[in-house]
């Protein structure tokens, strides 16, 4: 039986640069950074959430044929890949902190039916939602 998500992929042009982005700008911790033959295995994650990791996967690494690698590189560079949503207790405060650290935001914090949301990009162009959930939100109701 599936118990939850453990590892998700973040595509990167440069694993060291992306590791620095997540640790220095977002405040994640390094979970793994080791060589496995031709492949480098780098994972990071939010402090206090040890059961979820982000695998920083090279866009030209093992497992990708040259055609797929090129297609993926174009999509990542174009900035069309959404890599996830992060929950926060204070979207506006994190927005200010991350922006001061040089994080590129494509949407400032805005009120939404589900809470307050800002959207940022990592150093590769992948985008993420930064969401402070509304306490009044009832997921059993429709959003029509």
Short mmCIF file of C-alpha atoms in Angstrom, two decimals:
data_model
loop_
_atom_site.label_atom_id
_atom_site.label_comp_id
_atom_site.label_asym_id
_atom_site.label_seq_id
_atom_site.Cartn_x
_atom_site.Cartn_y
_atom_site.Cartn_z
CA UNK A 1 0.00 0.00 0.00
CA UNK A 2 1.28 3.47 -0.88
CA UNK A 3 1.94 5.56 2.24
CA UNK A 4 2.84 8.85 0.54
CA UNK A 5 5.26 10.66 -1.72
CA UNK A 6 8.92 10.18 -0.82
CA UNK A 7 11.00 11.63 -3.66
CA UNK A 8 10.10 13.92 -6.53
CA UNK A 9 12.26 15.10 -9.43
CA UNK A 10 13.45 18.64 -10.06
CA UNK A 11 15.17 18.93 -13.45
CA UNK A 12 18.34 20.98 -13.40
CA UNK A 13 21.00 22.23 -15.80
CA UNK A 14 23.55 22.38 -12.94
CA UNK A 15 23.11 20.27 -9.79
CA UNK A 16 25.57 22.30 -7.69
CA UNK A 17 23.90 25.60 -8.59
CA UNK A 18 20.42 24.20 -7.91
CA UNK A 19 21.56 22.69 -4.60
CA UNK A 20 22.82 26.16 -3.63
CA UNK A 21 19.51 27.72 -4.72
CA UNK A 22 17.45 25.43 -2.51
CA UNK A 23 19.77 25.51 0.50
CA UNK A 24 20.86 29.16 0.48
CA UNK A 25 17.76 30.90 -0.87
CA UNK A 26 14.88 28.64 0.15
CA UNK A 27 16.39 27.21 3.36
CA UNK A 28 16.26 23.50 2.53
CA UNK A 29 18.79 21.02 3.84
CA UNK A 30 20.95 18.63 1.82
CA UNK A 31 19.87 15.02 2.31
CA UNK A 32 22.25 13.29 -0.14
CA UNK A 33 25.11 14.30 -2.39
CA UNK A 34 27.07 11.37 -3.72
CA UNK A 35 28.48 9.95 -6.94
CA UNK A 36 26.97 6.76 -8.31
CA UNK A 37 29.14 5.93 -11.30
CA UNK A 38 28.26 8.38 -14.07
CA UNK A 39 25.42 9.81 -12.03
CA UNK A 40 25.47 12.27 -9.13
CA UNK A 41 22.62 11.73 -6.64
CA UNK A 42 21.66 15.01 -4.96
CA UNK A 43 18.56 15.41 -2.82
CA UNK A 44 17.32 18.30 -0.71
CA UNK A 45 14.29 18.79 1.49
CA UNK A 46 12.47 21.07 3.85
CA UNK A 47 13.76 21.05 7.42
CA UNK A 48 11.28 19.26 9.63
CA UNK A 49 9.87 17.14 6.78
CA UNK A 50 12.36 14.26 6.48
CA UNK A 51 10.01 11.98 4.55
CA UNK A 52 9.94 14.12 1.34
CA UNK A 53 12.99 14.80 -0.83
CA UNK A 54 13.62 16.67 -4.07
CA UNK A 55 16.02 14.78 -6.36
CA UNK A 56 18.00 17.34 -8.36
CA UNK A 57 18.31 15.44 -11.64
CA UNK A 58 20.63 16.47 -14.44
CA UNK A 59 18.97 17.14 -17.77
CA UNK A 60 21.67 15.19 -19.56
CA UNK A 61 22.15 12.39 -17.07
CA UNK A 62 21.63 8.64 -17.32
CA UNK A 63 18.19 7.40 -18.19
CA UNK A 64 17.48 10.08 -20.79
CA UNK A 65 18.07 9.42 -24.46
CA UNK A 66 19.52 12.39 -26.39
CA UNK A 67 16.17 13.31 -28.01
CA UNK A 68 14.30 13.30 -24.69
CA UNK A 69 17.09 15.22 -23.00
CA UNK A 70 16.95 17.98 -25.64
CA UNK A 71 13.14 18.19 -25.47
CA UNK A 72 13.22 18.41 -21.68
CA UNK A 73 15.97 21.06 -21.75
CA UNK A 74 13.80 23.23 -24.02
CA UNK A 75 10.76 22.90 -21.76
CA UNK A 76 12.71 23.67 -18.57
CA UNK A 77 14.50 26.63 -20.20
CA UNK A 78 11.15 27.93 -21.44
CA UNK A 79 9.86 27.93 -17.85
CA UNK A 80 6.74 25.87 -18.44
CA UNK A 81 7.34 23.07 -15.94
CA UNK A 82 5.55 23.45 -12.63
CA UNK A 83 7.48 21.48 -10.05
CA UNK A 84 5.18 21.68 -7.04
CA UNK A 85 3.46 23.66 -4.34
CA UNK A 86 5.02 24.53 -1.01
CA UNK A 87 2.88 25.19 2.06
CA UNK A 88 3.83 28.06 4.34
CA UNK A 89 2.43 29.66 7.48
CA UNK A 90 3.11 33.16 6.13
CA UNK A 91 3.24 33.62 2.36
CA UNK A 92 3.89 37.35 2.46
CA UNK A 93 6.79 37.03 4.92
CA UNK A 94 8.40 34.18 2.94
CA UNK A 95 7.90 36.18 -0.25
CA UNK A 96 9.84 39.12 1.21
CA UNK A 97 12.58 36.85 2.61
CA UNK A 98 13.03 34.89 -0.62
CA UNK A 99 12.87 38.00 -2.80
CA UNK A 100 15.61 39.61 -0.67
CA UNK A 101 17.72 36.49 -1.29
CA UNK A 102 17.34 36.92 -5.06
CA UNK A 103 14.50 34.49 -5.80
CA UNK A 104 12.59 35.41 -8.97
CA UNK A 105 8.84 35.71 -8.44
CA UNK A 106 6.42 35.60 -11.35
CA UNK A 107 3.46 36.38 -9.11
CA UNK A 108 3.41 38.43 -5.91
CA UNK A 109 1.25 37.14 -3.03
CA UNK A 110 -2.41 37.24 -3.99
CA UNK A 111 -5.62 36.32 -2.24
CA UNK A 112 -7.16 33.14 -3.67
CA UNK A 113 -10.23 31.12 -2.64
CA UNK A 114 -7.85 28.59 -1.03
CA UNK A 115 -5.55 31.10 0.68
CA UNK A 116 -2.65 33.40 -0.24
CA UNK A 117 -0.38 32.34 -3.09
CA UNK A 118 2.83 33.59 -4.69
CA UNK A 119 4.66 31.88 -7.55
CA UNK A 120 8.43 31.73 -7.95
CA UNK A 121 11.01 30.13 -10.23
CA UNK A 122 14.12 28.20 -9.30
CA UNK A 123 17.49 28.80 -10.96
CA UNK A 124 16.47 26.59 -13.93
CA UNK A 125 13.06 28.10 -14.67
CA UNK A 126 10.88 25.50 -12.91
CA UNK A 127 8.02 27.24 -11.13
CA UNK A 128 6.52 26.62 -7.69
CA UNK A 129 3.47 27.80 -5.80
CA UNK A 130 4.11 29.18 -2.32
CA UNK A 131 0.76 28.82 -0.58
CA UNK A 132 -0.61 29.84 2.80
CA UNK A 133 -3.83 27.87 3.10
CA UNK A 134 -6.97 29.60 4.26
CA UNK A 135 -8.18 28.44 7.65
CA UNK A 136 -11.77 28.78 6.46
CA UNK A 137 -11.26 26.57 3.40
CA UNK A 138 -13.59 23.61 3.24
CA UNK A 139 -12.37 21.10 0.62
CA UNK A 140 -15.73 19.32 0.71
CA UNK A 141 -17.35 22.30 -1.06
CA UNK A 142 -17.15 23.00 -4.77
CA UNK A 143 -15.17 25.97 -6.15
CA UNK A 144 -17.76 26.76 -8.82
#
